[in-house]
Tab-separated table of C-alpha atoms (C1' of nucleotides) in Angstrom:
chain	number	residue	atom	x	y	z
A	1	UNK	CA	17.018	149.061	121.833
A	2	UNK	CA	13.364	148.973	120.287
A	3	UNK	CA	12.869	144.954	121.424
A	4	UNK	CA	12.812	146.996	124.763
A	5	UNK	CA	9.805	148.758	124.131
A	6	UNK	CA	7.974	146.648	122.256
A	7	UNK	CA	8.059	144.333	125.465
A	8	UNK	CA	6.920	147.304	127.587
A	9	UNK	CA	4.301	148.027	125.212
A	10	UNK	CA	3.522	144.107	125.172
A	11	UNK	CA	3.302	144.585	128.927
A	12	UNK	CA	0.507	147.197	128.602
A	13	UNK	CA	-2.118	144.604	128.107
A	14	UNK	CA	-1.715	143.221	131.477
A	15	UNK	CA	0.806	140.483	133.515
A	16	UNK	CA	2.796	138.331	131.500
A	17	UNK	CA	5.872	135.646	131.710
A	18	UNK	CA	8.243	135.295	129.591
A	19	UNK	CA	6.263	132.015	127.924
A	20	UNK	CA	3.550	133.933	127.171
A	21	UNK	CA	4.758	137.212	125.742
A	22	UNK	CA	6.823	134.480	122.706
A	23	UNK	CA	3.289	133.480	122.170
A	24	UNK	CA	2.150	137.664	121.721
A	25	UNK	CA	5.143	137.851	119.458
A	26	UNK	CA	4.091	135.586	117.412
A	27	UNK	CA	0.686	136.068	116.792
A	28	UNK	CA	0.499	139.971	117.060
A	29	UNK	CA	3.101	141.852	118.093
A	30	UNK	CA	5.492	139.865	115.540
A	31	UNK	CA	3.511	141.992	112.713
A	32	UNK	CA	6.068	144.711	113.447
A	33	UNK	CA	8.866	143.415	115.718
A	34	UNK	CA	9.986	140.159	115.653
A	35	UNK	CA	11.433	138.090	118.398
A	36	UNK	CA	12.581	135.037	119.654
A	37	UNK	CA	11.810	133.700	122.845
A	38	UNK	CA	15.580	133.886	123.925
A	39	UNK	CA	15.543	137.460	123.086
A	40	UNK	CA	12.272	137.925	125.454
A	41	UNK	CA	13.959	136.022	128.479
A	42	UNK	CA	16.872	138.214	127.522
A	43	UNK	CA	15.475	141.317	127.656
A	44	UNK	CA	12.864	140.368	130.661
A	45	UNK	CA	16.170	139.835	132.547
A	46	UNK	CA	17.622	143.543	131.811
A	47	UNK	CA	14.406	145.118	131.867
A	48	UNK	CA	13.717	143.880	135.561
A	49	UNK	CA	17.566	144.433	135.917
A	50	UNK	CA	16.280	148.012	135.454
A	51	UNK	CA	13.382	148.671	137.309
A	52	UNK	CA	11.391	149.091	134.376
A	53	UNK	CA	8.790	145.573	134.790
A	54	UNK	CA	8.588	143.705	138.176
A	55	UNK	CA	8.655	139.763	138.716
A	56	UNK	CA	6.593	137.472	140.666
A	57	UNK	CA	7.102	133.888	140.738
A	58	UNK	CA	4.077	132.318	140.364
A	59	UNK	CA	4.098	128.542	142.218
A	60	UNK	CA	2.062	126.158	140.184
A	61	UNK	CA	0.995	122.543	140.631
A	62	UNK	CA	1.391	120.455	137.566
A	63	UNK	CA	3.964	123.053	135.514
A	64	UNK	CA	7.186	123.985	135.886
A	65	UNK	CA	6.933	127.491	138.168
A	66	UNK	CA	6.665	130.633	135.914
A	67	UNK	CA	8.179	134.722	136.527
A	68	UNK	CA	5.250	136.779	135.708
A	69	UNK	CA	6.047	140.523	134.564
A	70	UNK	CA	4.076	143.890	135.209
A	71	UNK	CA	5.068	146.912	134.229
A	72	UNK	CA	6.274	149.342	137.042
A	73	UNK	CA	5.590	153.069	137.254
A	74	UNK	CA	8.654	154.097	135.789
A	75	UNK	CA	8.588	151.608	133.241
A	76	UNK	CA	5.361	153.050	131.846
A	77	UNK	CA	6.691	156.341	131.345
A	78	UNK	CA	9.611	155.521	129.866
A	79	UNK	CA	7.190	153.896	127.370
A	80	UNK	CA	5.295	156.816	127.344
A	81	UNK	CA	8.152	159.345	126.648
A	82	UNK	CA	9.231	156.759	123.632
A	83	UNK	CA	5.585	156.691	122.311
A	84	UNK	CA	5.821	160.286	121.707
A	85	UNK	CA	9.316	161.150	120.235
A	86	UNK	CA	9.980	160.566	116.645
A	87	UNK	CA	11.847	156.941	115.550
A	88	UNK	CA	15.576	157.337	115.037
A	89	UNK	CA	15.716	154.237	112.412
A	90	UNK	CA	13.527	153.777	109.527
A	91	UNK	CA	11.309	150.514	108.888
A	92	UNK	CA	13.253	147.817	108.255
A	93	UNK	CA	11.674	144.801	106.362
A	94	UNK	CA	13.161	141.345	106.044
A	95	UNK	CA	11.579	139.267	103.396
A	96	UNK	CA	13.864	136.726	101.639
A	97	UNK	CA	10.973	135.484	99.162
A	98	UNK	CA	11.138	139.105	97.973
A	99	UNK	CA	14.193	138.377	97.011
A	100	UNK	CA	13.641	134.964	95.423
A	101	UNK	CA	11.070	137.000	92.950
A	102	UNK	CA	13.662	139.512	92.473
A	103	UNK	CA	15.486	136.769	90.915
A	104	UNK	CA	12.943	134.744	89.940
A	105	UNK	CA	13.590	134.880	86.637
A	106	UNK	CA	16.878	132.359	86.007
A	107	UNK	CA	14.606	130.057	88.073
A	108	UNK	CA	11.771	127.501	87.075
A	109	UNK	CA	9.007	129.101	86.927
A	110	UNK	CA	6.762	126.350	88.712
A	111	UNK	CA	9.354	126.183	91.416
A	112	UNK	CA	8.693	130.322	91.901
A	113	UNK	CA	5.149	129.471	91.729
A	114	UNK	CA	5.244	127.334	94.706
A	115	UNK	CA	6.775	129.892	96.500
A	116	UNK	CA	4.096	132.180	95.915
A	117	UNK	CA	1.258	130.073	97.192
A	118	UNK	CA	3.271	129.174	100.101
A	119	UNK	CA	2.987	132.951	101.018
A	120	UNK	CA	-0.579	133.057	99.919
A	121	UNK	CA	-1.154	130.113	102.320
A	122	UNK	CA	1.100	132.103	105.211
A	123	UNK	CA	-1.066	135.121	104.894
A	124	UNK	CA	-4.469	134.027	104.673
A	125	UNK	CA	-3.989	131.677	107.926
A	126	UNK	CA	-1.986	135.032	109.244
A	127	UNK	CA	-5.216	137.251	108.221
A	128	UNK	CA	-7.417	134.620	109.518
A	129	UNK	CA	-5.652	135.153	112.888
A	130	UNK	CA	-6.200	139.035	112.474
A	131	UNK	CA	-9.364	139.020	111.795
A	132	UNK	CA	-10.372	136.672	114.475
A	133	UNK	CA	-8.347	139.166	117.380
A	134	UNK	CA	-10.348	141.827	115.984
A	135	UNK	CA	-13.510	140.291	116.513
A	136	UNK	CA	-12.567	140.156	119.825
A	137	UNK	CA	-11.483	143.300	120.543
A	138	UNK	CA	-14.577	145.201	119.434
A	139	UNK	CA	-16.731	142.654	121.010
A	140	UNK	CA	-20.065	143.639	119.050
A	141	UNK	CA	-19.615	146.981	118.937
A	142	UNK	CA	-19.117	148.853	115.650
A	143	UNK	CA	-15.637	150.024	114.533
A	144	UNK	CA	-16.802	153.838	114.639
A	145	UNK	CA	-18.089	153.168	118.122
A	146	UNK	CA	-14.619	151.500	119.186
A	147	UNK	CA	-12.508	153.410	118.032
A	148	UNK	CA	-14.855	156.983	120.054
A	149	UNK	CA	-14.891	155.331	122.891
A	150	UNK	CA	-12.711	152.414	123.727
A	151	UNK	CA	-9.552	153.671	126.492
A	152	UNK	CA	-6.890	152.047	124.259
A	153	UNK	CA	-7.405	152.753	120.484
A	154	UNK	CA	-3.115	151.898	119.716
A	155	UNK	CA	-3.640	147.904	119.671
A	156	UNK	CA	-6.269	148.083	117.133
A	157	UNK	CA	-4.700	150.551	114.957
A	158	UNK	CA	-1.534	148.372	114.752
A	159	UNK	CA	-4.235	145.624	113.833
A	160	UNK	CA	-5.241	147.440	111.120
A	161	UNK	CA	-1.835	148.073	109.827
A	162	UNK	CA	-1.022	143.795	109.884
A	163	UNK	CA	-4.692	143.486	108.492
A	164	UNK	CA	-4.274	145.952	105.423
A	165	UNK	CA	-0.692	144.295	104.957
A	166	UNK	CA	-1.499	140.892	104.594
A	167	UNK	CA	-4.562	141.947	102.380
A	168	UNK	CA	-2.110	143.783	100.340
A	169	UNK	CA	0.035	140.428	100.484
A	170	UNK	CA	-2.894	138.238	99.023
A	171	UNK	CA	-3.180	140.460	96.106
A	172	UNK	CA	0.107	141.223	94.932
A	173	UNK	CA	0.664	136.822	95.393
A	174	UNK	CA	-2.533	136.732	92.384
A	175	UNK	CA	-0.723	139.255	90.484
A	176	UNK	CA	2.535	137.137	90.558
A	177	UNK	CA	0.678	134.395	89.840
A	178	UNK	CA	-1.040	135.792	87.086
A	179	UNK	CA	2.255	137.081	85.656
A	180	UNK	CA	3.484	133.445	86.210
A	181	UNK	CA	0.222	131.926	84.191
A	182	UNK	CA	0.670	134.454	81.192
A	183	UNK	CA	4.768	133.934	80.959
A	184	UNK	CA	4.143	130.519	81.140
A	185	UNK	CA	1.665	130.125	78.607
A	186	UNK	CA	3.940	132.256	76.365
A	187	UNK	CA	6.740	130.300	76.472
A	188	UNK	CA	5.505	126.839	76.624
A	189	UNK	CA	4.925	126.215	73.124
A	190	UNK	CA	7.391	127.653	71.176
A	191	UNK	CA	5.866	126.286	68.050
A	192	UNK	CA	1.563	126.592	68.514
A	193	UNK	CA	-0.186	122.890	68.896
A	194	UNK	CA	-1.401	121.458	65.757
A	195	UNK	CA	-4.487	122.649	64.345
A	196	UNK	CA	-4.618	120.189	61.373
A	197	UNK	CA	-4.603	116.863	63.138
A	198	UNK	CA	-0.895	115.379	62.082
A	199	UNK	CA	0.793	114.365	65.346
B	1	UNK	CA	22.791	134.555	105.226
B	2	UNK	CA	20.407	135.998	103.113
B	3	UNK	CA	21.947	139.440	102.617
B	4	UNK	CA	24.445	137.395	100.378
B	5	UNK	CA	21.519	136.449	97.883
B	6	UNK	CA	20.705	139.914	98.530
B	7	UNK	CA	24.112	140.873	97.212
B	8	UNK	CA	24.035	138.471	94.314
B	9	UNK	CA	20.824	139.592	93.202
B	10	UNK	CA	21.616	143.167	93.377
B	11	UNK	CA	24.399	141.912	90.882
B	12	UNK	CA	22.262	140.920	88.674
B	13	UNK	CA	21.752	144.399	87.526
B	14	UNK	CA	25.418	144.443	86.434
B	15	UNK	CA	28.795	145.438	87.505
B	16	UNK	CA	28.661	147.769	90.689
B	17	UNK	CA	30.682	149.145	93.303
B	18	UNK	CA	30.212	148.816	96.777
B	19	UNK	CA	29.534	152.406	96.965
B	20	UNK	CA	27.122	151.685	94.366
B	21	UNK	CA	25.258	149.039	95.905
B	22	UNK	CA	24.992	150.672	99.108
B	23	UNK	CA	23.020	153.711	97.014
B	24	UNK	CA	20.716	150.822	94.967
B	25	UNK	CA	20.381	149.402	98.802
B	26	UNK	CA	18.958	152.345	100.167
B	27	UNK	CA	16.314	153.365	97.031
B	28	UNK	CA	14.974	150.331	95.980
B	29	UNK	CA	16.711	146.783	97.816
B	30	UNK	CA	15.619	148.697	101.100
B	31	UNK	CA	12.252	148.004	99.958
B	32	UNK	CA	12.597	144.065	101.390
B	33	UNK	CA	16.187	143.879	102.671
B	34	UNK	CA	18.172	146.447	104.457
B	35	UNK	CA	21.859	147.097	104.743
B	36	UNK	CA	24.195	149.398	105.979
B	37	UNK	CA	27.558	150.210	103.802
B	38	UNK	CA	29.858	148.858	106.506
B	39	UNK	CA	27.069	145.169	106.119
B	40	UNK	CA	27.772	145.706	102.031
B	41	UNK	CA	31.778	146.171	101.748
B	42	UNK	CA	31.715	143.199	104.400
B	43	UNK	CA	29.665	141.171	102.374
B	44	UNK	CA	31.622	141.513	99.226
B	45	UNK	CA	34.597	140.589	100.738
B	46	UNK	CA	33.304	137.501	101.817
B	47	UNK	CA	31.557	136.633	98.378
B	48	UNK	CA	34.121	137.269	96.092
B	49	UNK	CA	36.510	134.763	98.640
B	50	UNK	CA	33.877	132.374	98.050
B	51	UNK	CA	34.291	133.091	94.205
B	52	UNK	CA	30.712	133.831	93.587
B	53	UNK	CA	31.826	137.435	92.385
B	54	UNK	CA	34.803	138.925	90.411
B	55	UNK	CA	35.912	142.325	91.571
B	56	UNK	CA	38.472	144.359	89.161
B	57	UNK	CA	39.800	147.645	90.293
B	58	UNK	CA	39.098	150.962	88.579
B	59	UNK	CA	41.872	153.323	88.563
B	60	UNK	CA	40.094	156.979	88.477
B	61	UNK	CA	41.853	160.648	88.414
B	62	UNK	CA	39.784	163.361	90.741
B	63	UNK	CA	38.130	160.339	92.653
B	64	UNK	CA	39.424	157.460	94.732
B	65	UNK	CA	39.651	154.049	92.893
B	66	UNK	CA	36.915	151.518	93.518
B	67	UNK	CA	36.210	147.874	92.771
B	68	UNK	CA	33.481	147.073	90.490
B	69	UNK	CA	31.928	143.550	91.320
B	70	UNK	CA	30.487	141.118	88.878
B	71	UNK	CA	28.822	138.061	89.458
B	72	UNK	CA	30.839	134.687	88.134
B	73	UNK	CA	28.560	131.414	86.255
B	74	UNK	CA	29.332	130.224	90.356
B	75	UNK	CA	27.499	132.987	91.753
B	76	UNK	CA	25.130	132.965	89.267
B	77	UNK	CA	24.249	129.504	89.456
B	78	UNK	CA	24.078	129.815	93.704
B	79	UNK	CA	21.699	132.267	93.161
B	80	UNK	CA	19.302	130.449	90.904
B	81	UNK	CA	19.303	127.565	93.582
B	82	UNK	CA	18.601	130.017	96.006
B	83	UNK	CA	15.233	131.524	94.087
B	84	UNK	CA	14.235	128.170	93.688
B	85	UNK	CA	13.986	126.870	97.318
B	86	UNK	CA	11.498	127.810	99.841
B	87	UNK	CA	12.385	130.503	102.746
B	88	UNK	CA	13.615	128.911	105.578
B	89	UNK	CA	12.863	132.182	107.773
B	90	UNK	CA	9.270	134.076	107.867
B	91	UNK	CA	9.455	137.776	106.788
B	92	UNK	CA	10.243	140.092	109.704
B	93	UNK	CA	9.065	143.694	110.207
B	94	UNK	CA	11.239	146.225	112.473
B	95	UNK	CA	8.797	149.398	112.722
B	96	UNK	CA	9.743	151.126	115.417
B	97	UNK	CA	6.361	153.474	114.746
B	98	UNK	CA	3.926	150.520	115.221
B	99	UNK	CA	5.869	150.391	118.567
B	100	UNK	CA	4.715	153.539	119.233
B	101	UNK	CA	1.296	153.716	117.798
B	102	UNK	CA	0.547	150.311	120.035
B	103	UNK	CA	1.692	152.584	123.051
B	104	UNK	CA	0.502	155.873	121.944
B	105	UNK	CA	-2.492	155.399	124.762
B	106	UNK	CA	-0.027	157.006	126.898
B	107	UNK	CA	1.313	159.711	125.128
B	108	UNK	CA	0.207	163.342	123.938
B	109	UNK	CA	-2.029	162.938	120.752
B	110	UNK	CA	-0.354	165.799	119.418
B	111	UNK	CA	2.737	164.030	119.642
B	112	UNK	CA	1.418	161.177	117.812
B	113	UNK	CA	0.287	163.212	115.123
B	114	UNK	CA	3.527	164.802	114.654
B	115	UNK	CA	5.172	160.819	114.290
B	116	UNK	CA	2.074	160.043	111.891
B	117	UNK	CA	2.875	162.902	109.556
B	118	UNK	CA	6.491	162.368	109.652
B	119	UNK	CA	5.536	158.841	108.226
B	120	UNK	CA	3.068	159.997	105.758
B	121	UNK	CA	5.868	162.452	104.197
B	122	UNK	CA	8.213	159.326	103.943
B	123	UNK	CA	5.461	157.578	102.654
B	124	UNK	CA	5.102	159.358	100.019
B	125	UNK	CA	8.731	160.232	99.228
B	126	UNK	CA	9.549	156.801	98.843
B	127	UNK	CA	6.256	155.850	96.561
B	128	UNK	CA	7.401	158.607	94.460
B	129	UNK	CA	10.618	157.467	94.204
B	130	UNK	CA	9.330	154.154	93.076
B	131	UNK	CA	6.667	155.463	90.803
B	132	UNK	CA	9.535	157.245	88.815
B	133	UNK	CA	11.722	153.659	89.145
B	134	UNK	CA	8.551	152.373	87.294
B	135	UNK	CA	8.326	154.367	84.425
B	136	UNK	CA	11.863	154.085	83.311
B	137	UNK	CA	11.326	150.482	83.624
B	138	UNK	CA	8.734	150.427	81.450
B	139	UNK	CA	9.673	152.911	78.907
B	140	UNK	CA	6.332	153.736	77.296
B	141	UNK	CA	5.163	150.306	77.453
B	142	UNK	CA	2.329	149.394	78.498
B	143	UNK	CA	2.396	147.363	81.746
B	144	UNK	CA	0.730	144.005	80.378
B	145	UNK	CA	3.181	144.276	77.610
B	146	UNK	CA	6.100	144.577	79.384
B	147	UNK	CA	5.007	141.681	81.439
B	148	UNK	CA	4.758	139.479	78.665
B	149	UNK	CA	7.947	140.369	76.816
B	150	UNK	CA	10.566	141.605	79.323
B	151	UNK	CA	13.244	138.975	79.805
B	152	UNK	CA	13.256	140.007	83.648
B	153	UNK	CA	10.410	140.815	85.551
B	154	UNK	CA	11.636	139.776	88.937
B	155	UNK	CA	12.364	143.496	89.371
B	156	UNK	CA	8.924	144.410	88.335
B	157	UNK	CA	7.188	142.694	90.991
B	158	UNK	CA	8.996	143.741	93.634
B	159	UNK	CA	8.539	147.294	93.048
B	160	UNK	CA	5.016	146.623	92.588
B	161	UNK	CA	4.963	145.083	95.877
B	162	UNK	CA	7.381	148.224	97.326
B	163	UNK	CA	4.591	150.176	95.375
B	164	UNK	CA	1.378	148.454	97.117
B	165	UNK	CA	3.004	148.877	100.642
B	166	UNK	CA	3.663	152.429	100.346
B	167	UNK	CA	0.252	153.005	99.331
B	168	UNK	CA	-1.166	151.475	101.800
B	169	UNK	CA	1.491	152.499	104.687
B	170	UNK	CA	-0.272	156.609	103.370
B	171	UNK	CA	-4.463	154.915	103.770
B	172	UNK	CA	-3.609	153.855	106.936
B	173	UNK	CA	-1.575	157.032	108.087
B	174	UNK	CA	-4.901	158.778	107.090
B	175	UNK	CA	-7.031	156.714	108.719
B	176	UNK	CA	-4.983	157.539	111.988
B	177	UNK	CA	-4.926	160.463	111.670
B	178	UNK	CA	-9.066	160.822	111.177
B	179	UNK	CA	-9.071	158.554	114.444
B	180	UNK	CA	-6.884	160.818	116.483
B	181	UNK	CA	-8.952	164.258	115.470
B	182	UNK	CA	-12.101	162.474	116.295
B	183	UNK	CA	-10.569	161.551	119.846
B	184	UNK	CA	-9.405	164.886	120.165
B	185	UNK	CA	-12.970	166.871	119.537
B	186	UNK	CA	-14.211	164.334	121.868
B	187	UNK	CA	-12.145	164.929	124.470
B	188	UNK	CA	-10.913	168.619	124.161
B	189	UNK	CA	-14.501	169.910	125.359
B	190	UNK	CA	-15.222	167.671	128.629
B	191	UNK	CA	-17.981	169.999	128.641
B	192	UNK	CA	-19.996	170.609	125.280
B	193	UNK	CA	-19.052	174.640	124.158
B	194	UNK	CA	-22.026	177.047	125.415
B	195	UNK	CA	-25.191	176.986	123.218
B	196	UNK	CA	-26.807	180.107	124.906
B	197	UNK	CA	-24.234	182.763	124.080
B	198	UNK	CA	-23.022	182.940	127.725
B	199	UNK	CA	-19.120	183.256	127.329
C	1	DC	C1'	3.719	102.228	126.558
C	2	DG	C1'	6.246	104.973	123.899
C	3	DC	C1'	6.601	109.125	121.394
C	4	DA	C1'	5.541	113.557	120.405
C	5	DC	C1'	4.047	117.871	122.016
C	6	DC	C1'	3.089	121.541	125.615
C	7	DT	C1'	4.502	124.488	129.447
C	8	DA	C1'	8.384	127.184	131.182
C	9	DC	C1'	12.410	128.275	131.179
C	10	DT	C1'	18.205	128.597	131.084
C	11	DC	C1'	22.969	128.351	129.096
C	12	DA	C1'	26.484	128.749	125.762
C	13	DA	C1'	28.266	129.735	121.377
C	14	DC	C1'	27.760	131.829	117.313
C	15	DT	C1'	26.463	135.119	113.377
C	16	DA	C1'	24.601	139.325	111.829
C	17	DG	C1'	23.948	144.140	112.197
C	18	DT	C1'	25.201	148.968	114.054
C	19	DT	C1'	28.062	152.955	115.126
C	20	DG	C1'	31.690	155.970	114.848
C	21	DA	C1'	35.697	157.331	113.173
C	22	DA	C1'	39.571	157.593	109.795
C	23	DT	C1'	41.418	158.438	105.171
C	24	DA	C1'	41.747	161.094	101.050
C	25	DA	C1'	40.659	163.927	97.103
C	26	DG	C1'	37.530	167.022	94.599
C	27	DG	C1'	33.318	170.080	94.220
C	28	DC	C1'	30.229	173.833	95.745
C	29	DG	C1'	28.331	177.709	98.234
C	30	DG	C1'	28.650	181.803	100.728
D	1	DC	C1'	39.140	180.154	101.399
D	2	DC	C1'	36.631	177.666	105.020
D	3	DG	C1'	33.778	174.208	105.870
D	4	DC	C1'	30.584	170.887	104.386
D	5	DC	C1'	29.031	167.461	100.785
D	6	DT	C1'	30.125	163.600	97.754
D	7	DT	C1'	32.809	159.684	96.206
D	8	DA	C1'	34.830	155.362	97.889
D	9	DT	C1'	36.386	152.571	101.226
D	10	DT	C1'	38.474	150.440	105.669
D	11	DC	C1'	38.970	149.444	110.710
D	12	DA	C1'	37.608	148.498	115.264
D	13	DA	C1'	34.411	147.901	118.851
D	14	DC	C1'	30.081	147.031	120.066
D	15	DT	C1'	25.063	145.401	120.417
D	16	DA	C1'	21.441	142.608	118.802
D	17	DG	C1'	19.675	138.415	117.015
D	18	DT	C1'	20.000	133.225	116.031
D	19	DT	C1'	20.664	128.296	116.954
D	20	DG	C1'	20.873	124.294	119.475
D	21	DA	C1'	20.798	121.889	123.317
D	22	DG	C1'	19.371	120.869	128.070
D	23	DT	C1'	15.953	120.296	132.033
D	24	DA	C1'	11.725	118.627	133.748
D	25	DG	C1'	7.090	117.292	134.574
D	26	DG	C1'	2.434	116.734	132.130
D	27	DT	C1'	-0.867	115.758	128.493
D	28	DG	C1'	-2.805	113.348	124.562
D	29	DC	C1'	-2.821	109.751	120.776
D	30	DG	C1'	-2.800	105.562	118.933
DNA sequence: CGCACCTACTCAACTAGTTGAATAAGGCGG
DNA sequence: CCGCCTTATTCAACTAGTTGAGTAGGTGCG
C-alpha cells in the first residue's frame, strides 16, 4: 500500500521509467522503503492502471525502448492527501546483523567482528553517497539558506534522517568493536603471559 | 527466513510462549525485526517440525493452556551458524513517515506538524521503554563492568543500538519541526506586519 | 573475440507478511 | 451485570515481497 506512495513521491522529482526509479531506490529512497525493481514495474503497471502516473514510450536508438512515468493531477493529490494524514503502521526495520549481535555471543568472536566492519564498510560508502547528494542539492548555498528558501524542503529532510542514521551506524559498529577488543583481551589468556622468562 | 533466527534468538532468553514472544516482539525484538502474532504461532510451528525447538504444554486453571517453547542443542547449534555468517540481505527500513515527510511539499504544514509530533511522542515512549530495559539489565553495574563480565552481551548492544536510534529519530523530529516554524513565519505574512501602527 | 556488464524491461512461481475473525475463560470498571 | 480488556491460540483469505530466468542490443576490457 505504502510502495504506492513512495513511487508517487519518487515521481515528484520529475519523469522517470521504471529503470531508473530501481536506481532512486537504491541510492535514496531505499533509506526508508525498500524495493525491488519487480516491485517498481509492478506497481508502475497498477499505478498507470489507475490514473495516478502517465506513460510515454520513449523510442531510442542504441537501447532497448523505455515507458517513462509522470505523475498526473490526480496522482499528486492523492500523494498530497497521504502526506498529511497520520501513518496507520509503525516503522518497521529489517536488520538481520542485528540479530547476529543479538546472538553473538555462542559465536566466535572474530567471526562477529567481521560482521561488524562489513557494516562499517556498508555505511561509510552509504554516507559517502549521502553526503555527496547533499552537496548537490544545496548547490553552494548554506543549509539555513536552503532550507528558508528552497520550494521543496521534504527530500532533504529525509536526507538528513539517512545521514544522522548511518552516522549513528558508524558509532555504535566502534562501540561493538570496542566491546569485541576488551572481551577478547579478557578471555584470551586465561592464565597471564609469563613475566619471568620460562617458556 | 530470517524471522526463524529471529525466533531462535528470542529463545535464547528461555522458555516462552507464543503469546509471550509476540509481547518480547513488540517491546524490544521490534527494535530490528518485526512480527505479527499470527507470523510468530506460524513460525513455531514450523521450527519445532524442524526440531530446532521443544514445545511442552502447560495445563493452567482460570487461563487457557499454552505451549512453552525451548530451544533443542539443534536449534541452538543452527543459530550459532547463523550469527556467524555474513547477511545475505541489506537492512531494510519501512517508514511510512519518511514517505510523507519526502512529500510533505504538498501538504498543509500544520498537518505535518501534527505527524512530526505524533512521532516524537513514540519516540520517546519507546526510548523510555528501553532506558528502563537497560537498567534492569545492568542492575547497578556499571556499564563498562557489565561489558566485561556479563556472559551475554548480544542483548546489550542491541538495545544500545534501539537506544541510539530513538535518540536520534527525537534530534531530528526537532530539527523538523524548527524547519517547519521557520517556513511558516516566512510565509504566513506575504506582507511584513505594519511597522507604523496603521491596523 | 569472448565475456562480463549495462540498459530496459517481462513472466512465472514462490515465500513472507497482513488482516479479520473465531474461540474461550477470567478480570475489571462503571 | 454488561461490555471491554487480557490471556492464549487457531483458521482462512488475502496482499506484498522475493527469486530466477529470459530477451535483446550495446559497451568496455583485456
Amino acid at each position: 500500500m505504502s510502495l504506492k506512495y513512495a513511487v508517487l513521491a519518487a515521481l515528484l522529482e520529475g519523469e522517470a521509467s521504471g529503470y531508473e526509479l530501481s536506481k532512486v531506490f537504491d541510492v535514496s529512497l531505499a533509506n526508508f522503503w525498500a524495493a525491488t525493481p519487480q516491485q517498481l514495474y509492478r506497481e508502475l503497471e497498477r499505478l498507470a492502471g489507475e490514473g495516478l502516473i502517465q506513460a510515454r514510450v520513449v523510442r531510442q536508438e542504441r537501447r532497448p525502448d523505455k515507458r517513462m512515468f509522470t505523475l498526473t493531477a490526480a496522482g499528486r493529490h492523492d500523494l498530497d492527501t497521504f502526506a498529511a494524514t497520520p501513518p496507520r503502521r509503525p516503522t518497521a526495520i529489517r536488520d538481520e546483523l542485528l540479530i547476529k549481535i543479538q546472538a553473538m555471543d555462542g559465536a566466535d568472536p572474530e567471526d562477529t567482528r567481521a560482521l561488524v566492519e562489513e557494516r562499517e564498510a556498508w555505511a561509510r560508502g552509504k554516507l559517502a553517497r549521502y553526503l555527496r547528494v547533499r552537496e548537490r542539492l544545496l548547490a553552494g548555498r548554506g543549509e539555513e539558506e536552503y532550507l528558508r528558501e528552497a520550494d521543496r524542503v521534504g527530500p532533504y529532510l529525509t536526507l538528513l534522517a539517512g545521514i544522522a542514521l548511518e552516522e549513528e551506524n558508524l558509532r555504535w559498529c566502534a562501540r561493538v568493536r570496542e566491546v569485541l577488543d576488551r572481551r577478547a583481551a579478557r578471555g584470551e589468556r586465561p592464565r597471564p603471559p609469563a613475566q619471568d622468562g620460562t617458556r
